[in-house]
């Protein structure tokens, strides 16, 4: 009837309430599973418990760190969606790309490898093809390097320890060393002396190095060579550490360990300088925390000096601890290495905000410059006009 009011549905919970209710149920279910699992582990003998916990760590810590990196990337996209940075244009994404919501759902419900390699037109085929194509361009930099190419390659450098752990896990499964202590044996094919460890650790840096060489070939900019030099400083850190198992102890202490320490300091400080000066360009104030809708987060983060002090200080500290996770001779402290690797994920997480924002600022500045150069000046308009009077 015209003018009649439609009665509101009474008793229906809001979508936000349902989402919170599901999240609480999920957390309670997770806590119950952890409690049951922990009680089962505590019933084991001490030796069996140590072996079991190490096996769990070896096989699941790389998967956990990969999941953490994907989840943090979802947070990055959420912040970009709330701010003025058009990340879709920066990465040249299709309209059907995964948003932060879909990324979190993929993380929760998908088996990553099977879904990624599925050839069928289902489950975000365009996004999976985009990711695989970018990975191929990273491994084989035979074409001009784009921003998504070196952006993903930079993230892979933070995950070099994760790739090494994945290789160790596959090695143990292939060589039937699961649930054994063969990993601790020096002559084991999957032991800490294996040459495969530094080779896998160095691969992401080599890919990024050759990308910089390719960029220099295309642009002739000297900054590309300086960037390549930055990635090459990680190579001596990795291989000098691996030399500990192949030289005499006296040689390691007197000669190779000082070289390893010096190369680690050079790599950390060079990388820190490049983050601040080149990748982030903090000589200008950042706008990444300027949300479209004003909120508490905007007043806490936007334009606050403590944000920059925190970013600079945390990036410097975590860059210095980076040397620890790249060093094969420190792998026996696996819990410490795991914690440092997780912190490196968080460092890369905050690096993404400033790096993407800096690229967006460059794109908008270039676009504004091109628009201003295309517009005729006032004197040109007067000269071209036939109706003006003096």
mmCIF file of C-alpha atoms in Angstrom:
data_model
loop_
_atom_site.group_PDB
_atom_site.id
_atom_site.type_symbol
_atom_site.label_atom_id
_atom_site.label_comp_id
_atom_site.label_asym_id
_atom_site.label_seq_id
_atom_site.Cartn_x
_atom_site.Cartn_y
_atom_site.Cartn_z
ATOM 1 C CA UNK A 1 0.000 0.000 0.000
ATOM 2 C CA UNK A 2 1.198 3.499 -0.817
ATOM 3 C CA UNK A 3 2.630 5.236 2.188
ATOM 4 C CA UNK A 4 2.511 2.119 4.352
ATOM 5 C CA UNK A 5 5.643 1.472 6.376
ATOM 6 C CA UNK A 6 7.343 -1.889 6.072
ATOM 7 C CA UNK A 7 7.746 -3.461 9.519
ATOM 8 C CA UNK A 8 11.361 -4.131 10.491
ATOM 9 C CA UNK A 9 12.471 -7.697 10.956
ATOM 10 C CA UNK A 10 12.711 -8.286 14.664
ATOM 11 C CA UNK A 11 15.136 -10.735 16.177
ATOM 12 C CA UNK A 12 17.544 -11.016 13.216
ATOM 13 C CA UNK A 13 21.166 -10.500 14.339
ATOM 14 C CA UNK A 14 23.342 -8.148 12.334
ATOM 15 C CA UNK A 15 26.044 -9.526 9.996
ATOM 16 C CA UNK A 16 28.719 -7.981 12.239
ATOM 17 C CA UNK A 17 27.352 -9.828 15.257
ATOM 18 C CA UNK A 18 27.282 -13.118 13.321
ATOM 19 C CA UNK A 19 30.879 -12.582 12.179
ATOM 20 C CA UNK A 20 32.033 -11.946 15.744
ATOM 21 C CA UNK A 21 30.102 -14.955 16.996
ATOM 22 C CA UNK A 22 31.760 -17.209 14.383
ATOM 23 C CA UNK A 23 35.181 -15.788 15.254
ATOM 24 C CA UNK A 24 34.646 -16.515 18.968
ATOM 25 C CA UNK A 25 33.502 -20.064 18.192
ATOM 26 C CA UNK A 26 36.567 -20.587 15.995
ATOM 27 C CA UNK A 27 38.884 -19.339 18.748
ATOM 28 C CA UNK A 28 37.236 -21.567 21.345
ATOM 29 C CA UNK A 29 37.532 -24.570 19.016
ATOM 30 C CA UNK A 30 41.199 -23.764 18.430
ATOM 31 C CA UNK A 31 41.895 -23.449 22.157
ATOM 32 C CA UNK A 32 40.209 -26.795 22.842
ATOM 33 C CA UNK A 33 42.276 -28.503 20.142
ATOM 34 C CA UNK A 34 45.484 -26.951 21.512
ATOM 35 C CA UNK A 35 44.612 -28.059 25.060
ATOM 36 C CA UNK A 36 43.895 -31.649 23.988
ATOM 37 C CA UNK A 37 47.048 -31.781 21.863
ATOM 38 C CA UNK A 38 49.237 -30.341 24.627
ATOM 39 C CA UNK A 39 47.908 -32.819 27.180
ATOM 40 C CA UNK A 40 48.708 -35.662 24.762
ATOM 41 C CA UNK A 41 52.265 -34.396 24.252
ATOM 42 C CA UNK A 42 52.852 -34.040 27.988
ATOM 43 C CA UNK A 43 52.056 -37.730 28.458
ATOM 44 C CA UNK A 44 55.072 -38.675 26.290
ATOM 45 C CA UNK A 45 58.498 -39.432 27.695
ATOM 46 C CA UNK A 46 61.019 -36.584 27.677
ATOM 47 C CA UNK A 47 63.106 -37.930 24.777
ATOM 48 C CA UNK A 48 60.082 -38.794 22.656
ATOM 49 C CA UNK A 49 58.505 -35.414 23.414
ATOM 50 C CA UNK A 50 61.614 -33.481 22.308
ATOM 51 C CA UNK A 51 61.784 -35.465 19.063
ATOM 52 C CA UNK A 52 58.077 -34.984 18.402
ATOM 53 C CA UNK A 53 58.191 -31.226 19.015
ATOM 54 C CA UNK A 54 61.192 -30.860 16.734
ATOM 55 C CA UNK A 55 59.433 -32.817 13.980
ATOM 56 C CA UNK A 56 56.354 -30.603 14.327
ATOM 57 C CA UNK A 57 58.525 -27.503 14.142
ATOM 58 C CA UNK A 58 60.487 -28.727 11.111
ATOM 59 C CA UNK A 59 57.461 -29.543 8.970
ATOM 60 C CA UNK A 60 54.968 -26.896 10.024
ATOM 61 C CA UNK A 61 56.989 -23.752 10.729
ATOM 62 C CA UNK A 62 57.551 -22.892 7.026
ATOM 63 C CA UNK A 63 53.855 -23.407 6.274
ATOM 64 C CA UNK A 64 52.922 -21.250 9.249
ATOM 65 C CA UNK A 65 55.270 -18.463 8.116
ATOM 66 C CA UNK A 66 53.927 -18.594 4.554
ATOM 67 C CA UNK A 67 50.386 -18.321 5.959
ATOM 68 C CA UNK A 68 51.512 -15.414 8.171
ATOM 69 C CA UNK A 69 52.964 -13.552 5.171
ATOM 70 C CA UNK A 70 49.745 -14.026 3.172
ATOM 71 C CA UNK A 71 47.612 -12.844 6.089
ATOM 72 C CA UNK A 72 49.793 -9.765 6.586
ATOM 73 C CA UNK A 73 49.469 -9.015 2.871
ATOM 74 C CA UNK A 74 45.703 -9.114 3.376
ATOM 75 C CA UNK A 75 46.101 -6.496 6.119
ATOM 76 C CA UNK A 76 48.198 -4.389 3.706
ATOM 77 C CA UNK A 77 45.410 -4.492 1.125
ATOM 78 C CA UNK A 78 42.808 -3.575 3.744
ATOM 79 C CA UNK A 79 44.773 -0.476 4.786
ATOM 80 C CA UNK A 80 45.314 0.516 1.137
ATOM 81 C CA UNK A 81 41.558 0.115 0.515
ATOM 82 C CA UNK A 82 40.844 2.506 3.426
ATOM 83 C CA UNK A 83 43.465 5.068 2.368
ATOM 84 C CA UNK A 84 44.117 7.153 -0.729
ATOM 85 C CA UNK A 85 46.621 4.710 -2.269
ATOM 86 C CA UNK A 86 45.210 2.984 -5.353
ATOM 87 C CA UNK A 87 47.109 -0.303 -5.099
ATOM 88 C CA UNK A 88 45.109 -1.778 -8.009
ATOM 89 C CA UNK A 89 46.663 0.786 -10.337
ATOM 90 C CA UNK A 90 50.125 0.458 -8.798
ATOM 91 C CA UNK A 91 50.243 -3.295 -9.445
ATOM 92 C CA UNK A 92 48.217 -3.098 -12.684
ATOM 93 C CA UNK A 93 45.687 -5.636 -11.404
ATOM 94 C CA UNK A 94 42.552 -6.863 -13.157
ATOM 95 C CA UNK A 95 39.129 -5.926 -11.815
ATOM 96 C CA UNK A 96 38.633 -9.516 -10.621
ATOM 97 C CA UNK A 97 41.676 -9.468 -8.320
ATOM 98 C CA UNK A 98 41.501 -10.879 -4.805
ATOM 99 C CA UNK A 99 40.645 -8.315 -2.152
ATOM 100 C CA UNK A 100 41.757 -8.585 1.473
ATOM 101 C CA UNK A 101 38.562 -10.516 2.317
ATOM 102 C CA UNK A 102 39.097 -13.136 -0.386
ATOM 103 C CA UNK A 103 42.784 -13.495 0.542
ATOM 104 C CA UNK A 104 41.874 -14.333 4.149
ATOM 105 C CA UNK A 105 39.294 -16.843 2.939
ATOM 106 C CA UNK A 106 41.858 -18.475 0.644
ATOM 107 C CA UNK A 107 44.176 -18.720 3.613
ATOM 108 C CA UNK A 108 41.567 -20.409 5.763
ATOM 109 C CA UNK A 109 39.916 -22.795 3.329
ATOM 110 C CA UNK A 110 42.302 -23.587 0.460
ATOM 111 C CA UNK A 111 45.159 -26.019 0.032
ATOM 112 C CA UNK A 112 47.555 -23.503 -1.430
ATOM 113 C CA UNK A 113 49.604 -25.565 -3.870
ATOM 114 C CA UNK A 114 46.683 -27.492 -5.388
ATOM 115 C CA UNK A 115 44.605 -24.364 -5.777
ATOM 116 C CA UNK A 116 47.509 -22.380 -7.218
ATOM 117 C CA UNK A 117 48.297 -24.896 -9.961
ATOM 118 C CA UNK A 118 44.710 -25.796 -10.852
ATOM 119 C CA UNK A 119 44.200 -25.186 -14.613
ATOM 120 C CA UNK A 120 40.410 -24.861 -14.357
ATOM 121 C CA UNK A 121 38.562 -21.571 -14.610
ATOM 122 C CA UNK A 122 37.614 -21.486 -10.955
ATOM 123 C CA UNK A 123 38.804 -19.994 -7.686
ATOM 124 C CA UNK A 124 40.221 -16.694 -9.003
ATOM 125 C CA UNK A 125 41.990 -18.006 -12.092
ATOM 126 C CA UNK A 126 43.127 -14.511 -13.121
ATOM 127 C CA UNK A 127 44.798 -13.865 -9.738
ATOM 128 C CA UNK A 128 46.495 -17.279 -9.735
ATOM 129 C CA UNK A 129 47.710 -16.770 -13.303
ATOM 130 C CA UNK A 130 48.988 -13.288 -12.364
ATOM 131 C CA UNK A 131 50.949 -14.710 -9.427
ATOM 132 C CA UNK A 132 52.449 -17.597 -11.429
ATOM 133 C CA UNK A 133 53.343 -15.297 -14.322
ATOM 134 C CA UNK A 134 55.084 -12.899 -11.926
ATOM 135 C CA UNK A 135 57.032 -15.786 -10.379
ATOM 136 C CA UNK A 136 58.154 -16.885 -13.856
ATOM 137 C CA UNK A 137 59.290 -13.352 -14.635
ATOM 138 C CA UNK A 138 61.278 -13.332 -11.386
ATOM 139 C CA UNK A 139 63.055 -16.603 -12.147
ATOM 140 C CA UNK A 140 63.669 -15.668 -15.807
ATOM 141 C CA UNK A 141 64.087 -11.867 -16.081
ATOM 142 C CA UNK A 142 64.153 -11.910 -19.886
ATOM 143 C CA UNK A 143 61.821 -8.920 -20.236
ATOM 144 C CA UNK A 144 61.537 -5.419 -18.820
ATOM 145 C CA UNK A 145 61.118 -5.488 -15.032
ATOM 146 C CA UNK A 146 57.838 -4.089 -13.718
ATOM 147 C CA UNK A 147 56.959 -2.966 -10.210
ATOM 148 C CA UNK A 148 55.092 -6.203 -9.289
ATOM 149 C CA UNK A 149 58.121 -8.236 -10.442
ATOM 150 C CA UNK A 150 60.666 -6.732 -8.067
ATOM 151 C CA UNK A 151 58.067 -6.135 -5.333
ATOM 152 C CA UNK A 152 57.293 -9.869 -5.065
ATOM 153 C CA UNK A 153 60.993 -10.703 -5.411
ATOM 154 C CA UNK A 154 61.741 -8.438 -2.434
ATOM 155 C CA UNK A 155 59.146 -10.294 -0.378
ATOM 156 C CA UNK A 156 60.791 -13.594 -1.382
ATOM 157 C CA UNK A 157 64.120 -12.380 0.029
ATOM 158 C CA UNK A 158 62.418 -12.094 3.420
ATOM 159 C CA UNK A 159 61.184 -15.676 3.017
ATOM 160 C CA UNK A 160 64.554 -17.213 2.081
ATOM 161 C CA UNK A 161 64.743 -19.052 5.423
ATOM 162 C CA UNK A 162 61.219 -20.385 4.816
ATOM 163 C CA UNK A 163 62.266 -21.771 1.428
ATOM 164 C CA UNK A 164 65.323 -23.374 3.037
ATOM 165 C CA UNK A 165 63.158 -25.073 5.674
ATOM 166 C CA UNK A 166 60.810 -26.343 2.974
ATOM 167 C CA UNK A 167 63.785 -27.834 1.148
ATOM 168 C CA UNK A 168 64.962 -29.505 4.370
ATOM 169 C CA UNK A 169 61.504 -30.967 4.980
ATOM 170 C CA UNK A 170 61.277 -32.377 1.449
ATOM 171 C CA UNK A 171 64.816 -33.752 1.772
ATOM 172 C CA UNK A 172 63.928 -35.624 4.946
ATOM 173 C CA UNK A 173 60.759 -37.074 3.451
ATOM 174 C CA UNK A 174 62.505 -38.177 0.230
ATOM 175 C CA UNK A 175 65.415 -39.756 2.123
ATOM 176 C CA UNK A 176 63.201 -41.429 4.745
ATOM 177 C CA UNK A 177 64.577 -39.457 7.694
ATOM 178 C CA UNK A 178 61.195 -38.574 9.189
ATOM 179 C CA UNK A 179 60.948 -39.137 12.968
ATOM 180 C CA UNK A 180 64.692 -39.797 13.247
ATOM 181 C CA UNK A 181 67.623 -37.860 14.663
ATOM 182 C CA UNK A 182 69.531 -38.022 11.374
ATOM 183 C CA UNK A 183 69.202 -34.268 10.953
ATOM 184 C CA UNK A 184 71.618 -33.743 13.855
ATOM 185 C CA UNK A 185 74.276 -35.993 12.321
ATOM 186 C CA UNK A 186 77.059 -34.162 10.528
ATOM 187 C CA UNK A 187 77.320 -36.628 7.636
ATOM 188 C CA UNK A 188 73.558 -36.804 7.033
ATOM 189 C CA UNK A 189 72.421 -35.795 3.558
ATOM 190 C CA UNK A 190 69.786 -33.589 5.179
ATOM 191 C CA UNK A 191 72.039 -32.382 7.996
ATOM 192 C CA UNK A 192 73.189 -28.883 8.815
ATOM 193 C CA UNK A 193 76.399 -29.397 6.777
ATOM 194 C CA UNK A 194 74.505 -29.763 3.502
ATOM 195 C CA UNK A 195 75.523 -27.411 0.698
ATOM 196 C CA UNK A 196 71.862 -27.201 -0.330
ATOM 197 C CA UNK A 197 71.126 -24.904 2.636
ATOM 198 C CA UNK A 198 73.187 -21.892 1.464
ATOM 199 C CA UNK A 199 72.193 -22.530 -2.164
ATOM 200 C CA UNK A 200 68.492 -22.244 -1.352
ATOM 201 C CA UNK A 201 69.074 -19.249 0.947
ATOM 202 C CA UNK A 202 70.892 -17.320 -1.773
ATOM 203 C CA UNK A 203 68.413 -17.990 -4.608
ATOM 204 C CA UNK A 204 65.983 -15.087 -3.855
ATOM 205 C CA UNK A 205 68.901 -12.661 -3.680
ATOM 206 C CA UNK A 206 70.329 -13.873 -6.967
ATOM 207 C CA UNK A 207 66.946 -13.434 -8.645
ATOM 208 C CA UNK A 208 66.715 -9.888 -7.323
ATOM 209 C CA UNK A 209 70.332 -9.220 -8.361
ATOM 210 C CA UNK A 210 69.683 -10.240 -11.975
ATOM 211 C CA UNK A 211 66.516 -8.142 -11.987
ATOM 212 C CA UNK A 212 68.614 -5.084 -11.115
ATOM 213 C CA UNK A 213 71.079 -5.922 -13.904
ATOM 214 C CA UNK A 214 68.187 -6.215 -16.326
ATOM 215 C CA UNK A 215 66.819 -2.848 -15.164
ATOM 216 C CA UNK A 216 70.203 -1.241 -15.739
ATOM 217 C CA UNK A 217 70.295 -2.725 -19.260
ATOM 218 C CA UNK A 218 66.927 -1.143 -20.028
ATOM 219 C CA UNK A 219 67.256 2.211 -18.242
ATOM 220 C CA UNK A 220 71.028 2.835 -17.912
ATOM 221 C CA UNK A 221 70.404 4.228 -14.423
ATOM 222 C CA UNK A 222 73.345 3.824 -12.022
ATOM 223 C CA UNK A 223 70.971 3.369 -9.087
ATOM 224 C CA UNK A 224 70.107 -0.063 -10.510
ATOM 225 C CA UNK A 225 73.753 -1.111 -10.153
ATOM 226 C CA UNK A 226 73.849 0.220 -6.587
ATOM 227 C CA UNK A 227 70.721 -1.781 -5.824
ATOM 228 C CA UNK A 228 72.308 -4.900 -7.342
ATOM 229 C CA UNK A 229 75.322 -4.304 -5.103
ATOM 230 C CA UNK A 230 73.009 -4.274 -2.083
ATOM 231 C CA UNK A 231 71.674 -7.755 -2.864
ATOM 232 C CA UNK A 232 75.155 -9.060 -3.611
ATOM 233 C CA UNK A 233 76.241 -8.186 -0.053
ATOM 234 C CA UNK A 234 73.994 -10.996 1.227
ATOM 235 C CA UNK A 235 76.007 -13.631 -0.672
ATOM 236 C CA UNK A 236 79.159 -13.530 1.534
ATOM 237 C CA UNK A 237 76.993 -13.577 4.682
ATOM 238 C CA UNK A 238 75.369 -16.827 3.562
ATOM 239 C CA UNK A 239 78.412 -18.684 2.261
ATOM 240 C CA UNK A 240 80.873 -17.556 4.951
ATOM 241 C CA UNK A 241 78.450 -18.931 7.531
ATOM 242 C CA UNK A 242 78.226 -22.252 5.683
ATOM 243 C CA UNK A 243 82.035 -22.492 5.631
ATOM 244 C CA UNK A 244 82.091 -23.214 9.357
ATOM 245 C CA UNK A 245 81.318 -26.891 8.645
ATOM 246 C CA UNK A 246 84.008 -27.204 5.961
ATOM 247 C CA UNK A 247 87.085 -25.565 7.542
ATOM 248 C CA UNK A 248 89.112 -26.190 10.672
ATOM 249 C CA UNK A 249 87.785 -24.565 13.870
ATOM 250 C CA UNK A 250 90.890 -22.393 14.255
ATOM 251 C CA UNK A 251 90.486 -21.052 10.736
ATOM 252 C CA UNK A 252 86.831 -20.264 11.376
ATOM 253 C CA UNK A 253 87.493 -18.382 14.627
ATOM 254 C CA UNK A 254 90.565 -16.453 13.459
ATOM 255 C CA UNK A 255 89.689 -15.636 9.854
ATOM 256 C CA UNK A 256 86.245 -16.564 8.520
ATOM 257 C CA UNK A 257 84.087 -15.511 11.487
ATOM 258 C CA UNK A 258 85.421 -11.913 11.490
ATOM 259 C CA UNK A 259 84.742 -11.754 7.749
ATOM 260 C CA UNK A 260 81.222 -13.067 8.350
ATOM 261 C CA UNK A 261 80.587 -10.415 11.019
ATOM 262 C CA UNK A 262 81.919 -7.600 8.798
ATOM 263 C CA UNK A 263 79.852 -8.724 5.814
ATOM 264 C CA UNK A 264 76.780 -8.988 8.038
ATOM 265 C CA UNK A 265 77.207 -5.403 9.285
ATOM 266 C CA UNK A 266 77.714 -4.112 5.729
ATOM 267 C CA UNK A 267 74.631 -5.931 4.465
ATOM 268 C CA UNK A 268 72.432 -4.731 7.343
ATOM 269 C CA UNK A 269 73.443 -1.061 7.175
ATOM 270 C CA UNK A 270 73.376 -0.922 3.366
ATOM 271 C CA UNK A 271 69.894 -2.475 3.292
ATOM 272 C CA UNK A 272 68.679 -0.110 6.025
ATOM 273 C CA UNK A 273 69.950 2.920 4.093
ATOM 274 C CA UNK A 274 68.289 1.719 0.906
ATOM 275 C CA UNK A 275 64.950 1.173 2.679
ATOM 276 C CA UNK A 276 64.893 4.700 4.053
ATOM 277 C CA UNK A 277 66.405 6.660 1.196
ATOM 278 C CA UNK A 278 65.295 4.760 -1.902
ATOM 279 C CA UNK A 279 62.366 2.449 -1.197
ATOM 280 C CA UNK A 280 60.448 4.707 1.190
ATOM 281 C CA UNK A 281 61.766 8.191 0.430
ATOM 282 C CA UNK A 282 61.025 9.463 3.925
ATOM 283 C CA UNK A 283 62.394 12.868 2.997
ATOM 284 C CA UNK A 284 58.721 13.757 2.439
ATOM 285 C CA UNK A 285 55.868 13.131 4.841
ATOM 286 C CA UNK A 286 53.935 9.973 4.116
ATOM 287 C CA UNK A 287 50.165 9.859 3.642
ATOM 288 C CA UNK A 288 49.615 6.144 4.021
ATOM 289 C CA UNK A 289 47.710 6.515 7.291
ATOM 290 C CA UNK A 290 45.298 9.121 5.917
ATOM 291 C CA UNK A 291 42.130 7.002 5.838
ATOM 292 C CA UNK A 292 39.170 7.979 3.672
ATOM 293 C CA UNK A 293 36.821 7.759 6.651
ATOM 294 C CA UNK A 294 38.217 9.565 9.732
ATOM 295 C CA UNK A 295 38.580 7.208 12.649
ATOM 296 C CA UNK A 296 40.578 6.637 15.814
ATOM 297 C CA UNK A 297 43.366 5.032 13.778
ATOM 298 C CA UNK A 298 43.703 8.170 11.672
ATOM 299 C CA UNK A 299 44.264 10.423 14.679
ATOM 300 C CA UNK A 300 46.680 7.924 16.237
ATOM 301 C CA UNK A 301 48.832 7.273 13.161
ATOM 302 C CA UNK A 302 48.554 9.992 10.532
ATOM 303 C CA UNK A 303 51.348 12.531 10.678
ATOM 304 C CA UNK A 304 52.575 11.423 14.107
ATOM 305 C CA UNK A 305 56.308 11.629 14.734
ATOM 306 C CA UNK A 306 56.349 8.467 16.845
ATOM 307 C CA UNK A 307 55.261 6.460 13.787
ATOM 308 C CA UNK A 308 58.402 7.457 11.899
ATOM 309 C CA UNK A 309 60.650 6.912 14.905
ATOM 310 C CA UNK A 310 59.153 3.448 15.371
ATOM 311 C CA UNK A 311 59.546 2.565 11.687
ATOM 312 C CA UNK A 312 63.155 3.747 11.553
ATOM 313 C CA UNK A 313 64.163 2.088 14.829
ATOM 314 C CA UNK A 314 62.408 -1.229 14.260
ATOM 315 C CA UNK A 315 63.647 -1.464 10.675
ATOM 316 C CA UNK A 316 67.252 -0.898 11.797
ATOM 317 C CA UNK A 317 67.060 -3.501 14.584
ATOM 318 C CA UNK A 318 65.377 -6.128 12.422
ATOM 319 C CA UNK A 319 67.768 -5.494 9.540
ATOM 320 C CA UNK A 320 70.643 -6.259 11.908
ATOM 321 C CA UNK A 321 69.006 -9.483 13.148
ATOM 322 C CA UNK A 322 68.519 -10.469 9.498
ATOM 323 C CA UNK A 323 72.090 -11.790 9.487
ATOM 324 C CA UNK A 324 71.131 -14.379 12.083
ATOM 325 C CA UNK A 325 68.497 -16.075 9.951
ATOM 326 C CA UNK A 326 70.762 -16.112 6.893
ATOM 327 C CA UNK A 327 73.513 -17.967 8.747
ATOM 328 C CA UNK A 328 73.509 -21.738 8.354
ATOM 329 C CA UNK A 329 75.830 -22.303 11.326
ATOM 330 C CA UNK A 330 73.194 -20.839 13.684
ATOM 331 C CA UNK A 331 70.352 -23.116 12.564
ATOM 332 C CA UNK A 332 70.615 -25.309 15.682
ATOM 333 C CA UNK A 333 68.961 -22.469 17.652
ATOM 334 C CA UNK A 334 65.810 -23.202 15.707
ATOM 335 C CA UNK A 335 63.364 -21.481 18.070
ATOM 336 C CA UNK A 336 65.409 -18.269 17.962
ATOM 337 C CA UNK A 337 65.674 -18.465 14.178
ATOM 338 C CA UNK A 338 61.919 -19.051 13.947
ATOM 339 C CA UNK A 339 61.205 -15.974 16.081
ATOM 340 C CA UNK A 340 63.596 -13.815 14.030
ATOM 341 C CA UNK A 341 62.069 -15.053 10.762
ATOM 342 C CA UNK A 342 58.575 -14.188 12.020
ATOM 343 C CA UNK A 343 59.832 -10.720 13.000
ATOM 344 C CA UNK A 344 61.287 -10.338 9.497
ATOM 345 C CA UNK A 345 57.782 -11.010 8.134
ATOM 346 C CA UNK A 346 56.484 -8.168 10.308
ATOM 347 C CA UNK A 347 59.302 -5.901 9.130
ATOM 348 C CA UNK A 348 58.439 -6.654 5.523
ATOM 349 C CA UNK A 349 54.759 -6.073 6.390
ATOM 350 C CA UNK A 350 55.421 -2.485 7.457
ATOM 351 C CA UNK A 351 57.886 -2.034 4.571
ATOM 352 C CA UNK A 352 55.031 -2.754 2.136
ATOM 353 C CA UNK A 353 52.988 0.233 3.339
ATOM 354 C CA UNK A 354 55.670 2.811 2.687
ATOM 355 C CA UNK A 355 57.016 1.169 -0.477
ATOM 356 C CA UNK A 356 53.626 0.997 -2.224
ATOM 357 C CA UNK A 357 52.704 4.479 -1.060
ATOM 358 C CA UNK A 358 55.974 5.858 -2.408
ATOM 359 C CA UNK A 359 55.308 4.219 -5.786
ATOM 360 C CA UNK A 360 51.776 5.645 -5.808
ATOM 361 C CA UNK A 361 53.109 9.140 -5.035
ATOM 362 C CA UNK A 362 55.529 8.837 -7.964
ATOM 363 C CA UNK A 363 52.743 7.723 -10.296
ATOM 364 C CA UNK A 364 50.412 10.555 -9.283
ATOM 365 C CA UNK A 365 53.218 13.139 -9.501
ATOM 366 C CA UNK A 366 54.102 11.910 -12.996
ATOM 367 C CA UNK A 367 50.456 11.966 -14.047
ATOM 368 C CA UNK A 368 49.978 15.505 -12.704
ATOM 369 C CA UNK A 369 53.150 16.665 -14.477
ATOM 370 C CA UNK A 370 51.989 15.200 -17.780
ATOM 371 C CA UNK A 371 48.576 16.835 -17.411
ATOM 372 C CA UNK A 372 50.137 20.221 -16.621
ATOM 373 C CA UNK A 373 52.560 19.969 -19.556
ATOM 374 C CA UNK A 374 49.724 19.140 -21.947
ATOM 375 C CA UNK A 375 47.733 22.230 -20.907
ATOM 376 C CA UNK A 376 48.711 25.391 -22.873
ATOM 377 C CA UNK A 377 50.025 28.309 -20.883
ATOM 378 C CA UNK A 378 48.210 31.650 -20.641
ATOM 379 C CA UNK A 379 50.582 33.358 -23.082
ATOM 380 C CA UNK A 380 50.106 30.567 -25.619
ATOM 381 C CA UNK A 381 46.349 30.904 -25.383
ATOM 382 C CA UNK A 382 46.591 34.652 -25.963
ATOM 383 C CA UNK A 383 48.854 34.250 -28.977
ATOM 384 C CA UNK A 384 46.679 31.564 -30.520
ATOM 385 C CA UNK A 385 43.493 33.558 -29.981
ATOM 386 C CA UNK A 386 42.374 35.631 -32.955
ATOM 387 C CA UNK A 387 39.772 37.632 -31.070
ATOM 388 C CA UNK A 388 41.933 39.222 -28.369
ATOM 389 C CA UNK A 389 42.496 42.981 -28.250
ATOM 390 C CA UNK A 390 45.458 44.974 -27.076
#
